[in-house]
CSV table of C-alpha atoms in Angstrom, one decimal:
chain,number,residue,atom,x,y,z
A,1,UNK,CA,104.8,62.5,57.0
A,2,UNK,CA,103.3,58.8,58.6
A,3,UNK,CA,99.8,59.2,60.1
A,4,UNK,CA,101.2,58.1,63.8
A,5,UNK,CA,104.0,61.4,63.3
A,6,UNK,CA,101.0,63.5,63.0
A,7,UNK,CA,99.9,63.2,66.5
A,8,UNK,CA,103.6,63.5,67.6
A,9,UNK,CA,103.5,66.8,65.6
A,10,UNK,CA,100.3,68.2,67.3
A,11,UNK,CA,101.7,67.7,71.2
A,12,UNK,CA,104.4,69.2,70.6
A,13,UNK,CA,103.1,72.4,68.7
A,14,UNK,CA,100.7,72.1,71.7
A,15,UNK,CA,103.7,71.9,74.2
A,16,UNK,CA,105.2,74.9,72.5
A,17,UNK,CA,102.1,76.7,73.1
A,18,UNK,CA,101.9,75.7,76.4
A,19,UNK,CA,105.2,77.3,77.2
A,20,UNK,CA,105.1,80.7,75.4
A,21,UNK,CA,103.3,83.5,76.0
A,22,UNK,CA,100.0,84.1,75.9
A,23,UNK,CA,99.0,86.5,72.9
A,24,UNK,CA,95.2,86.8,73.6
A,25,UNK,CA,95.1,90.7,75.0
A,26,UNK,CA,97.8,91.2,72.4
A,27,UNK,CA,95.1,89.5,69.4
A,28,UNK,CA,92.1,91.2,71.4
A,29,UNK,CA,93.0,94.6,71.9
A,30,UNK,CA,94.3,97.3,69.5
A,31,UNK,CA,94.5,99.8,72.5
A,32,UNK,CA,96.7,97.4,74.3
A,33,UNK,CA,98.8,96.8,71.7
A,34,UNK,CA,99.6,100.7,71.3
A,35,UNK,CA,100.1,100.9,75.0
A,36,UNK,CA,103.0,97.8,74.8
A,37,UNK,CA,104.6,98.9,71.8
A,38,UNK,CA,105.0,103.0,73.3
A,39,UNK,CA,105.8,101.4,76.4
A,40,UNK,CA,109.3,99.2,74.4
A,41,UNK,CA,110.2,102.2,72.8
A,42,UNK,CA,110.3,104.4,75.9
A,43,UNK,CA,112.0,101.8,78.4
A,44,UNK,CA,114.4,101.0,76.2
A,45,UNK,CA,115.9,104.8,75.7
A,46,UNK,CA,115.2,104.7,79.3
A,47,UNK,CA,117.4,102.2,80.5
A,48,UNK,CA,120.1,103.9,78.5
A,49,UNK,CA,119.8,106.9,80.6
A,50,UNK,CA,119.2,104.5,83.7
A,51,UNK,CA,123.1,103.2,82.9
A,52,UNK,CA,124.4,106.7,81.8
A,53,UNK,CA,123.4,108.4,84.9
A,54,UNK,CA,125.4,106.5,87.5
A,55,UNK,CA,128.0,106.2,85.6
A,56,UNK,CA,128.4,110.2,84.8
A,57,UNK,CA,127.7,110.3,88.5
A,58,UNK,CA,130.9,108.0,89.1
A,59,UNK,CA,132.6,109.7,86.7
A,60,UNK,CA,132.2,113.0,88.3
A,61,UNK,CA,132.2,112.1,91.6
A,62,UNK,CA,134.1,108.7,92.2
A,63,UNK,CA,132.2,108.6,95.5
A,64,UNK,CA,129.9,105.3,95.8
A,65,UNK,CA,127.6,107.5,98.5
A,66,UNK,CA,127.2,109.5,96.0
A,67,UNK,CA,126.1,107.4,92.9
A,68,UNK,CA,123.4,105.9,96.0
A,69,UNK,CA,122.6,109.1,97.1
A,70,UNK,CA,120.3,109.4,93.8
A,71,UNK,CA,118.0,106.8,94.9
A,72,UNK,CA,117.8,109.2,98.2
A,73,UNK,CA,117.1,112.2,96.0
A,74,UNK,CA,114.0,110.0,94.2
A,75,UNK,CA,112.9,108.8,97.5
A,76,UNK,CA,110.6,111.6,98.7
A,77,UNK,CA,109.0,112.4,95.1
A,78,UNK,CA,108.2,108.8,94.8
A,79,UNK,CA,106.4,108.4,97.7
A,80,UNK,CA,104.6,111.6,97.5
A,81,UNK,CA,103.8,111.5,93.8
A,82,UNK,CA,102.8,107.8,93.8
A,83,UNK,CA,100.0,108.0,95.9
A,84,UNK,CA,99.1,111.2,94.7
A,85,UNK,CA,99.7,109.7,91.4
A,86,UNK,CA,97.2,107.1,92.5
A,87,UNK,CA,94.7,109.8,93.1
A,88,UNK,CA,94.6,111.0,90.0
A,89,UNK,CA,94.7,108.0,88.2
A,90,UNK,CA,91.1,107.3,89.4
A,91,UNK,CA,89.9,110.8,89.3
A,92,UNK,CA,91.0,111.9,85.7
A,93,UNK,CA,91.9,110.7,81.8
A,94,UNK,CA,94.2,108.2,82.3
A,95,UNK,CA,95.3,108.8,79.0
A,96,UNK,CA,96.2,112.2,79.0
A,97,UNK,CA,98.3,111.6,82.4
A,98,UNK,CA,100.6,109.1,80.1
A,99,UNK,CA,100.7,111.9,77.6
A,100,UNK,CA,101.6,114.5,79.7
A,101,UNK,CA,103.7,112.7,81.8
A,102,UNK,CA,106.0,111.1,78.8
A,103,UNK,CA,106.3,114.3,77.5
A,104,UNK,CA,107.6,116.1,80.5
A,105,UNK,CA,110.0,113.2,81.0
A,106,UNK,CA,111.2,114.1,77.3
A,107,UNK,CA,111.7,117.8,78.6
A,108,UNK,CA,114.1,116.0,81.4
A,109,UNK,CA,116.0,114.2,79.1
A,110,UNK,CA,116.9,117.2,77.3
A,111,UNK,CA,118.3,118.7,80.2
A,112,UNK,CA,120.8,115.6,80.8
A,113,UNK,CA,121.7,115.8,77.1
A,114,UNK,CA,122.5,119.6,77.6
A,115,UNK,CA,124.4,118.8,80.6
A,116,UNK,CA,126.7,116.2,79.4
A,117,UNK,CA,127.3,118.3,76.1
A,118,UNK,CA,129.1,121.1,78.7
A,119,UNK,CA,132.7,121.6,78.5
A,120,UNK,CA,132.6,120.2,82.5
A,121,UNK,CA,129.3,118.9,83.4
A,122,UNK,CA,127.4,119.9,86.8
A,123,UNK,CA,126.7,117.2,89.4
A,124,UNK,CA,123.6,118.8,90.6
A,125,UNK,CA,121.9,118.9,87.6
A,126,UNK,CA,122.5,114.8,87.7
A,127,UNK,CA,120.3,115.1,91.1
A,128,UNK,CA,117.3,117.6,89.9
A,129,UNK,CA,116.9,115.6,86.8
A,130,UNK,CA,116.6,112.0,89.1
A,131,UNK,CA,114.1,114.0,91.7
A,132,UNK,CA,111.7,115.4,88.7
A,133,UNK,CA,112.0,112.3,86.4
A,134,UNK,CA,110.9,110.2,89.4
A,135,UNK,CA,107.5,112.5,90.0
A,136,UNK,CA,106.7,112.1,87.2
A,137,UNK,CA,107.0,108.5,86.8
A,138,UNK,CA,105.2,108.5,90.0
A,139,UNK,CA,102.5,110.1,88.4
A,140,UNK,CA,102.2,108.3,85.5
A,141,UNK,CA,103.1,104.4,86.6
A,142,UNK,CA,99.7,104.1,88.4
A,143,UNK,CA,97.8,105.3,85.9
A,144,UNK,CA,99.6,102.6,83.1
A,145,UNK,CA,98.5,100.1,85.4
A,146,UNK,CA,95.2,101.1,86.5
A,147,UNK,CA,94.4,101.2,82.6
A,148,UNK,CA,95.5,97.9,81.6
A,149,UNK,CA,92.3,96.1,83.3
A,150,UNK,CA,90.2,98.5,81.2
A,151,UNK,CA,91.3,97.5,78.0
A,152,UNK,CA,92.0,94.2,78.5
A,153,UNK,CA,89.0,91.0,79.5
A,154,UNK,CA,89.5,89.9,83.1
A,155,UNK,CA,90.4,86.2,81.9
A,156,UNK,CA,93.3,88.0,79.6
A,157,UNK,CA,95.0,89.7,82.9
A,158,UNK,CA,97.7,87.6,83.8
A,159,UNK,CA,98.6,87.2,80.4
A,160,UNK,CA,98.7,90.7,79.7
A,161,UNK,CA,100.6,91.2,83.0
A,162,UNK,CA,103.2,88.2,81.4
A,163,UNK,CA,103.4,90.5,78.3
A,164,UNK,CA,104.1,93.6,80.1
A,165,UNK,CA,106.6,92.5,81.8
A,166,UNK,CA,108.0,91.1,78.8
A,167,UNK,CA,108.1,94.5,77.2
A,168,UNK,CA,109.8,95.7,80.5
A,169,UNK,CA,112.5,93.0,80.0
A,170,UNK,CA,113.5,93.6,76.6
A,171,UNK,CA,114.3,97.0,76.8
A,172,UNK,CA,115.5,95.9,80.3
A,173,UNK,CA,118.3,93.8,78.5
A,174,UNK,CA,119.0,95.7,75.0
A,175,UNK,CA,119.0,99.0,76.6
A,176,UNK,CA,122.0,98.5,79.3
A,177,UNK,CA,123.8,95.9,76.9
A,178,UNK,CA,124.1,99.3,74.4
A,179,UNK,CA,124.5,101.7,77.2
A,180,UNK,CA,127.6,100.1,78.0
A,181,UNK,CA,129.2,100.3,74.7
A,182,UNK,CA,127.8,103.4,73.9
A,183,UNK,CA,128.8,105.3,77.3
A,184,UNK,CA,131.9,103.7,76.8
A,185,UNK,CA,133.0,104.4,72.9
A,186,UNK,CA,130.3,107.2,71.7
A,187,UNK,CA,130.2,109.2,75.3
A,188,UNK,CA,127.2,110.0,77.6
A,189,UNK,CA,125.5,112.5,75.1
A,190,UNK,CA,124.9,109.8,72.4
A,191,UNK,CA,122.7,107.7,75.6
A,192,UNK,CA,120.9,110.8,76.1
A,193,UNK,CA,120.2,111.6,73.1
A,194,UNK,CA,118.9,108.3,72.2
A,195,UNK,CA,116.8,108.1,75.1
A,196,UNK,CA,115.1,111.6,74.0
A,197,UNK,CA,114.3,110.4,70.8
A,198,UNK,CA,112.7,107.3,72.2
A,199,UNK,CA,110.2,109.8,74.6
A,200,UNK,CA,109.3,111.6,70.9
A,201,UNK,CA,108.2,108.1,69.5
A,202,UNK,CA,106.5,107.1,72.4
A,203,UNK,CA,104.4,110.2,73.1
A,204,UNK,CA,103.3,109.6,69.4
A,205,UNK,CA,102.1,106.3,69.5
A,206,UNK,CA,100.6,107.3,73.3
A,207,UNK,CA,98.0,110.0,72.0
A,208,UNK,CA,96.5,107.7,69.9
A,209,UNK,CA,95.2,105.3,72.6
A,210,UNK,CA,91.5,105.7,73.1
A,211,UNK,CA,90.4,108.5,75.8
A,212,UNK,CA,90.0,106.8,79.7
A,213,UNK,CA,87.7,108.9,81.6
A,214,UNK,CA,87.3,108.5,85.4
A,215,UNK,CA,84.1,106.5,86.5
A,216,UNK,CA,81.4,108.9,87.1
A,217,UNK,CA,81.2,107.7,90.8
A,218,UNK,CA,85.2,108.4,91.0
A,219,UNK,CA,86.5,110.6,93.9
A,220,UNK,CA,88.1,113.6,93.5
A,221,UNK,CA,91.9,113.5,94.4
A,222,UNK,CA,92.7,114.6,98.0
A,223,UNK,CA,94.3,113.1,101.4
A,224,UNK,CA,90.8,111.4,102.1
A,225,UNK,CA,90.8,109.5,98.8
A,226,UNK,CA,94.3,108.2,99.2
A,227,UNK,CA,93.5,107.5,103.1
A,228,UNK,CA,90.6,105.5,101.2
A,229,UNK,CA,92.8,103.1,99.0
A,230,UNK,CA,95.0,102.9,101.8
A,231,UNK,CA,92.2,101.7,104.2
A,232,UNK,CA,90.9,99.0,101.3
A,233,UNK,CA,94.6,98.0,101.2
A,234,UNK,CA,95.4,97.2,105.3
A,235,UNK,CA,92.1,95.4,104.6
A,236,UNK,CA,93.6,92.7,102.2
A,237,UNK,CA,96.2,91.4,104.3
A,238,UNK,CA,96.9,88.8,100.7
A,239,UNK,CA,98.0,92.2,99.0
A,240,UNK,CA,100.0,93.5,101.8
A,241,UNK,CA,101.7,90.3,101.8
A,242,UNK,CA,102.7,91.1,98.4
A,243,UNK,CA,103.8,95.0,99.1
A,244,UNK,CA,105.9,93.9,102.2
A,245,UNK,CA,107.8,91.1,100.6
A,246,UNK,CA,108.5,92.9,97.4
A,247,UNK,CA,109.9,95.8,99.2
A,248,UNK,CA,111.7,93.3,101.5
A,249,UNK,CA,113.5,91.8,98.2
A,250,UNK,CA,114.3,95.3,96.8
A,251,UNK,CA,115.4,97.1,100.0
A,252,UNK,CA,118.1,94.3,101.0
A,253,UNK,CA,119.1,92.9,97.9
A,254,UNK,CA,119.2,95.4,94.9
A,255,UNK,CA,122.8,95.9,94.4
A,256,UNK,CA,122.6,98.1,91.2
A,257,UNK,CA,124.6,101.1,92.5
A,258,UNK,CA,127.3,99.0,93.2
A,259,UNK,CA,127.8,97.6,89.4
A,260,UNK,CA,130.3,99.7,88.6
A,261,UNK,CA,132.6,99.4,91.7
A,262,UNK,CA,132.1,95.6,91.6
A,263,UNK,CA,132.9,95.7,87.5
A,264,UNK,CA,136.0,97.7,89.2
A,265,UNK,CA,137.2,95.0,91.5
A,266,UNK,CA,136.8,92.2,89.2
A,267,UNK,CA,139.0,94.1,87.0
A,268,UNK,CA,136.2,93.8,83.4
A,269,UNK,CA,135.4,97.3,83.0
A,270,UNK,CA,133.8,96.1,80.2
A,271,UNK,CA,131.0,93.8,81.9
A,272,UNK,CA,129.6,96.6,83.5
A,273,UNK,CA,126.7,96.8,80.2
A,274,UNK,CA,126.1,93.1,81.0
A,275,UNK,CA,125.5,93.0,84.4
A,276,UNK,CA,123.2,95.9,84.1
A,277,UNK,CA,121.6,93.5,81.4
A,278,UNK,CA,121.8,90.0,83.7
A,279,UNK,CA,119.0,90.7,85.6
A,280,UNK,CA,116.0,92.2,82.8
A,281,UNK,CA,118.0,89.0,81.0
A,282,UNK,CA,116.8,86.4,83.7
A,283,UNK,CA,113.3,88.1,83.5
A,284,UNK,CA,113.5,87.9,79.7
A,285,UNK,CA,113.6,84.3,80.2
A,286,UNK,CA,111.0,84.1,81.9
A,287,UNK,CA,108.9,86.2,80.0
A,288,UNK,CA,109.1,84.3,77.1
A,289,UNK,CA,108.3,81.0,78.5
A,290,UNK,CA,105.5,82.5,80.6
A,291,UNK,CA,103.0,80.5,79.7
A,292,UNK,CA,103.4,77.7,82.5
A,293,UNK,CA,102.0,80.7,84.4
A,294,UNK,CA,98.2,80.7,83.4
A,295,UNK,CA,98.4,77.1,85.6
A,296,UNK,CA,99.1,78.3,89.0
A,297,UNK,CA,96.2,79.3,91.1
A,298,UNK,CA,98.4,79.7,94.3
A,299,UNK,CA,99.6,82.9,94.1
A,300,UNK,CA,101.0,83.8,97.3
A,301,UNK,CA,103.4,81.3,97.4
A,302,UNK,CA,104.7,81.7,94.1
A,303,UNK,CA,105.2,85.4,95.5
A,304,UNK,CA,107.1,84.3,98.3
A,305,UNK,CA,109.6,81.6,96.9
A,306,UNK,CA,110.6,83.3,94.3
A,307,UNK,CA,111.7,86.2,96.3
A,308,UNK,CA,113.3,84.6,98.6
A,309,UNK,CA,115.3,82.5,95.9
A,310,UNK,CA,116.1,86.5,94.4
A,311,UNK,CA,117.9,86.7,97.9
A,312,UNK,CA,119.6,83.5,97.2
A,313,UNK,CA,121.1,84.4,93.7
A,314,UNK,CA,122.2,88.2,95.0
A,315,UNK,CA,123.8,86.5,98.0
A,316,UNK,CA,125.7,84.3,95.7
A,317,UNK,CA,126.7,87.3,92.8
A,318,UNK,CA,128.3,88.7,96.0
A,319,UNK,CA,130.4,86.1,97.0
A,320,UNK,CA,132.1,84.6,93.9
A,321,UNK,CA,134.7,85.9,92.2
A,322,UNK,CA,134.3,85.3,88.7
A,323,UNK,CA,133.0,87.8,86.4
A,324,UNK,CA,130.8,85.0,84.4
A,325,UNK,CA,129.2,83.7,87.8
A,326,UNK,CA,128.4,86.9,88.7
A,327,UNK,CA,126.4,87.2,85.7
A,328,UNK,CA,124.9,84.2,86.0
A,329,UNK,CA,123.7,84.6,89.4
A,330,UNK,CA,123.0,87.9,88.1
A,331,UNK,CA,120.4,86.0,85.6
A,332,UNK,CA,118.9,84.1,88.0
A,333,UNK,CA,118.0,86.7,90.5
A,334,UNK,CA,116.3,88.1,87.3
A,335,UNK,CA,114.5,85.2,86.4
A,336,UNK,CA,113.3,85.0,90.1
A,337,UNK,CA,112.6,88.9,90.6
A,338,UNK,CA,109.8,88.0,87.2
A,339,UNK,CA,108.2,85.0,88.6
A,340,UNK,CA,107.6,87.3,91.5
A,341,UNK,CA,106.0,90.3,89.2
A,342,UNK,CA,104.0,88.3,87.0
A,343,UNK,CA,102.1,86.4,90.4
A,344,UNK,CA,102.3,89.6,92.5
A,345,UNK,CA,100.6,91.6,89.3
A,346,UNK,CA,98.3,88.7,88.7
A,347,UNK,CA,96.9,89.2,92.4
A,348,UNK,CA,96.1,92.7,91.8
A,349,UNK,CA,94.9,93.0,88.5
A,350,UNK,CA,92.2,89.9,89.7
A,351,UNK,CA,91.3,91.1,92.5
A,352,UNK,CA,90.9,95.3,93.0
A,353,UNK,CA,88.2,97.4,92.0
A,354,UNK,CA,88.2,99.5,89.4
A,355,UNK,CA,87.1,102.7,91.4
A,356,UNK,CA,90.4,101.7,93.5
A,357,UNK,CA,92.9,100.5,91.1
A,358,UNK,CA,94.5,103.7,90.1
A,359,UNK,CA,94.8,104.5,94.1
A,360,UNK,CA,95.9,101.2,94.8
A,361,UNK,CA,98.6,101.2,92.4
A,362,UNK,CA,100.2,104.4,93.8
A,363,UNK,CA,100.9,101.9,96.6
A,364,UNK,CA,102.1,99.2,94.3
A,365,UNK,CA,104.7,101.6,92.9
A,366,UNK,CA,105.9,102.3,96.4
A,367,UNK,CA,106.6,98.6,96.9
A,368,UNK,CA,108.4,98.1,93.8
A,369,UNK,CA,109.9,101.4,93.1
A,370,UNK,CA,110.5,102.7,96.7
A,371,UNK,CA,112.8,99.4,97.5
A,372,UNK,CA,115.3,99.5,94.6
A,373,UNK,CA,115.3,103.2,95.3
A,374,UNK,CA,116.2,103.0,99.2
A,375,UNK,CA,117.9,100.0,97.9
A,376,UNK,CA,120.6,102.5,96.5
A,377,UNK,CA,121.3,103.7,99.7
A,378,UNK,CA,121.0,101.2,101.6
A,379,UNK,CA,124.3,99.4,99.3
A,380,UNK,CA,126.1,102.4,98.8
A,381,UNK,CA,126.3,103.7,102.6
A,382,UNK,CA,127.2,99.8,103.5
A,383,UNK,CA,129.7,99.6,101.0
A,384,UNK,CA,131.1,102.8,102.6
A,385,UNK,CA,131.5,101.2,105.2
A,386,UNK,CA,132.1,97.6,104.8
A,387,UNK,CA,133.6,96.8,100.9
A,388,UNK,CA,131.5,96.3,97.6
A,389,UNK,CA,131.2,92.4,97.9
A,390,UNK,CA,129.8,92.6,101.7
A,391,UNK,CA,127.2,94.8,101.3
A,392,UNK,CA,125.8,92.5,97.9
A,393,UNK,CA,125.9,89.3,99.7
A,394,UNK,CA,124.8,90.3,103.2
A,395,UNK,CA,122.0,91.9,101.6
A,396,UNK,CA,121.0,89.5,99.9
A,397,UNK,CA,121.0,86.7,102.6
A,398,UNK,CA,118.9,89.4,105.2
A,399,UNK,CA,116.3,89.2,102.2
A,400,UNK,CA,115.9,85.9,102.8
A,401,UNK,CA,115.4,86.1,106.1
A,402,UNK,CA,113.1,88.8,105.7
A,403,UNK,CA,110.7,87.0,103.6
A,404,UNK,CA,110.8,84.2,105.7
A,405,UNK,CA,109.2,86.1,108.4
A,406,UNK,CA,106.8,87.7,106.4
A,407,UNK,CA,105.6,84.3,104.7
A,408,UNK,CA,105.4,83.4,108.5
A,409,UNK,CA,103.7,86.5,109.6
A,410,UNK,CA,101.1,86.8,106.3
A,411,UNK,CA,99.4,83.6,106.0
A,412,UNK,CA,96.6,85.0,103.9
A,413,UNK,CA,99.3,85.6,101.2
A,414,UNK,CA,100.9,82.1,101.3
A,415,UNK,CA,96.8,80.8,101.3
A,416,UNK,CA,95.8,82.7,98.8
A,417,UNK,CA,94.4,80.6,95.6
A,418,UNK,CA,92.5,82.5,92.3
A,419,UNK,CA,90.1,80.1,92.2
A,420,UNK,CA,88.6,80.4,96.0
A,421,UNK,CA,89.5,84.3,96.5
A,422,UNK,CA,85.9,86.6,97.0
A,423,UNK,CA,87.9,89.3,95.4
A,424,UNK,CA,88.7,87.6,92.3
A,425,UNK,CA,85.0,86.1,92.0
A,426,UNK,CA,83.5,89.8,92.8
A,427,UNK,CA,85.7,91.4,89.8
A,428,UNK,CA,85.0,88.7,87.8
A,429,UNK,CA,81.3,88.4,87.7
A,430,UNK,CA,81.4,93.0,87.4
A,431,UNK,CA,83.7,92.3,84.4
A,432,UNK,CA,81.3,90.0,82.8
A,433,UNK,CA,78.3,91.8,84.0
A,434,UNK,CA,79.4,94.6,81.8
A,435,UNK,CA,80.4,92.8,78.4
C-alpha cells in the first residue's frame, strides 16, 4: 500500500465508524451488556408468540374484531400497570422487578403452549393470557428503562438508547420471519414453546445483573407519587410533545391486526411472516447505521418528521397492490417509526431525574404501548366497517395530519436542542457530580 492510500484508508475506516453504532455503553458496562443480551433472547421468543397469537385468534375465530379486540383486552392493564409500574420502579429493586416479572411471563407462556396442545383450543384463554402478559410488561418496561441511565455514563445515553433499540429490532425481524414458517409448517405449539424457552434463558442471564436499590430519598408507591411524575411531566411541554405525537403515530397508523387479512387479499398467504418482519426490518436499518445520530442536537424535530413520514409509508402500504410494495413501504415506516424512538428516548434519558425516571417511564409506556394497543382496535372495528385496505391508508394519512397539529400546537418540542436544554445541563452536571 502507497503512502497517499493510507490516508484514503483512515477516512474511510473513519466514515464507517461514523455510520455504525456506537459500542461505548456496550465496551463500558458489563451490567449493560447482560441487560441487552437477556433482553434479544426474550424478544425474540416473544415476537413468535406476538405472530402466533393473532393468528390462532384468526384461526379460531375468523372475525377481524376479534383478532383487534386483544389490544382492547391489554388496554386497561396497560394503563393501570404502567403507571403503577412506574411507581415501583422508583420505589423498589429494579432488578428483581425484571426477574419476577420475566418469570411470570414464562408462567404465561406455558399456558398458551398448553392451550394450543388441546384437541380444540379455547378462545378465552387467548384473551386472559394477552390481559396478564400485558401487566406484567407493564410492570416491568419502566423499570428496564429507568435502569439503563444507572448503568450506563450520561454522555453514553443515546448510544445505548441506539443499541436497545437495536436489540428490539433484531428479534423484531428474526422472530416474525420464523413465526411465519413455523406457525405455518411445525403448528402454533412449536412458537410457544420456543418462546418459553427463551423466558428460561433470559430470567437466567437477568438475575445476575447487579442489585438496583431505590434512592433512599425515593417515594413510596401510591396515587400521590404517580400524580407526582405526572405533575413533573405536564411541566415539560418538550416531553409531552413526544408522548402525544408518538401515540398519534401508533393510534392511527399501526395496522398490525390487519396483516393477516391484507396477506388474504393479496392472495400470498405466505408473506404474512414478512410483513410482520418489514417494519422491526426498516428499524433494523436504522439501527445499525445509528451512528449519524450522536450529531443531531435538535431533537424535537427529528421526533416530529419522522412520524409523520411513518404516516406517509402506512398510507402508501395501504394503497398499493403489490405484495413487494407493501413490504417496502412496510420497511420504510419501520425505518421511520426508529428515527422517532432513538430521538424520543434520547430526550428522556437526557433530561429526567433519576428520582422520576421509573414514574416517568410508566407514562412513556403508555405512549408507545397504549397506541399500537388501541391501534388494534381502532383498524379492526374500521375494517369492519369499511375493507382492509381503507382502514390502513386512511389511518395512516390522519397520522399525518395529526402530527401536524401537534408540531403546531407543541413548539417547545419542535425547539428543543440538547445542547441549550436546562434539563439536560441539570442531569448532566448530577451525573458527573457523582463519578
Amino acid at each position: 500500500m502507497t503512502d497517499d492510500a493510507l490516508p484514503s484508508a483512515t477516512v474511510r475506516s473513519s466514515r464507517l465508524r461514523s455510520v455504525l453504532p456506537d459500542l461505548a455503553p456496550w465496551r463500558s458496562s458489563a451490567d449493560f451488556r447482560r441487560l441487552w443480551v437477556a433482553g434479544l433472547i426474550t424478544n425474540f421468543g416473544s415476537f413468535l408468540t406476538f405472530v402466533a397469537l393473532p393468528v390462532q385468534m384468526k384461526a379460531l375465530t375468523g372475525s377481524a374484531v376479534a383478532v383487534g379486540a386483544i389490544g382492547a383486552v391489554e388496554l386497561v392493564p396497560l394503563v393501570v400497570f404502567g403507571l403503577y409500574g412506574g411507581a415501583l420502579a422508583d420505589a423498589l429493586d429494579k432488578r428483581k422487578l425484571i426477574v419476577y416479572t420475566e418469570a411470570g411471563q414464562g408462567v404465561l407462556c406455558a399456558g398458551l403452549l398448553v392451550n394450543a396442545l388441546l384437541p380444540r383450543p379455547a378462545v378465552w384463554p387467548l384473551y386472559t393470557v394477552a390481559g396478564l402478559s400485558a401487566a406484567l410488561g407493564a410492570i416491568q418496561r419502566p423499570a428496564l428503562d429507568s435502569l439503563t441511565p444507572r448503568i450506563v455514563a450520561h454522555a453514553h445515553l443515546p448510544a445505548a438508547a441506539s443499541l436497545n433499540s437495536l436489540r428490539w429490532t433484531v428479534g423484531g425481524v428474526a422472530g416474525p420471519a420464523l413465526a411465519g414458517v413455523v406457525v405455518a409448517y411445525a403448528g402454533l405449539g412449536y412458537a410457544y414453546a420456543v418462546d418459553l424457552v427463551t423466558f428460561a434463558v433470559s430470567l437466567a442471564l437477568s438475575v445476575r445483573i447487579a442489585a438496583s436499590p431505590a434512592a433512599h430519598e425515593a417515594a413510596k408507591p401510591s396515587l400521590r407519587a404517580i400524580a407526582e411524575g405526572a405533575r413533573y411531566a405536564w411541566s415539560r411541554k418538550e416531553l409531552l410533545g413526544t408522548y402525544a405525537i408518538d401515540l398519534a403515530a401508533m393510534f392511527f397508523a399501526m395496522p398490525l391486526a390487519l396483516l393477516p387479512f391484507l396477506a388474504d387479499e393479496l392472495d400470498a398467504e405466505w408473506s404474512l411472516g414478512l410483513m410482520y418482519a418489514s417494519i422491526p426490518a426498516g428499524s433494523l436499518l436504522v439501527s445499525l447505521t445509528s451512528g449519524w445520530t450522536s450529531r443531531i442536537h435538535r431533537h424535537g424535530r427529528m421526533v416530529a418528521l419522522a412520524a409523520a413520514c411513518w404516516g406517509l409509508a402506512m398510507a402508501a402500504a395501504g394503497i398499493v397492490h403489490n405484495v413487494w410494495l407493501v413490504l417496502l413501504f412496510l420497511t420504510l415506516g419501520g425505518c421511520c417509526d426508529m428515527v422517532s424512538g432513538i430521538f424520543r428516548g434520547a430526550i428522556w434519558d437526557q433530561t429526567i431525574p433519576d428520582e422520576l425516571r421509573g414514574r416517568l417511564a410508566g407514562i412513556e409506556l403508555l405512549s408507545y404501548s397504549v397506541g399500537p394497543t388501541l391501534g388494534q382496535v381502532r383498524s379492526g372495528g374500521m375494517a369492519a366497517w369499511t375493507s382492509v385496505r381503507t382502514s390502513i391508508w386512511s389511518g395512516g394519512v390522519i397520522c399525518v395530519g395529526a402530527v401536524g397539529l401537534l408540531a403546531l400546537c407543541l413548539p417547545k418540542l419542535m425547539t428543543y436542542d440538547v445542547r441549550t436544554s436546562e434539563h439536560a445541563a441539570r442531569l448532566r452536571a448530577a451525573r458527573e457530580a457523582v463519578a
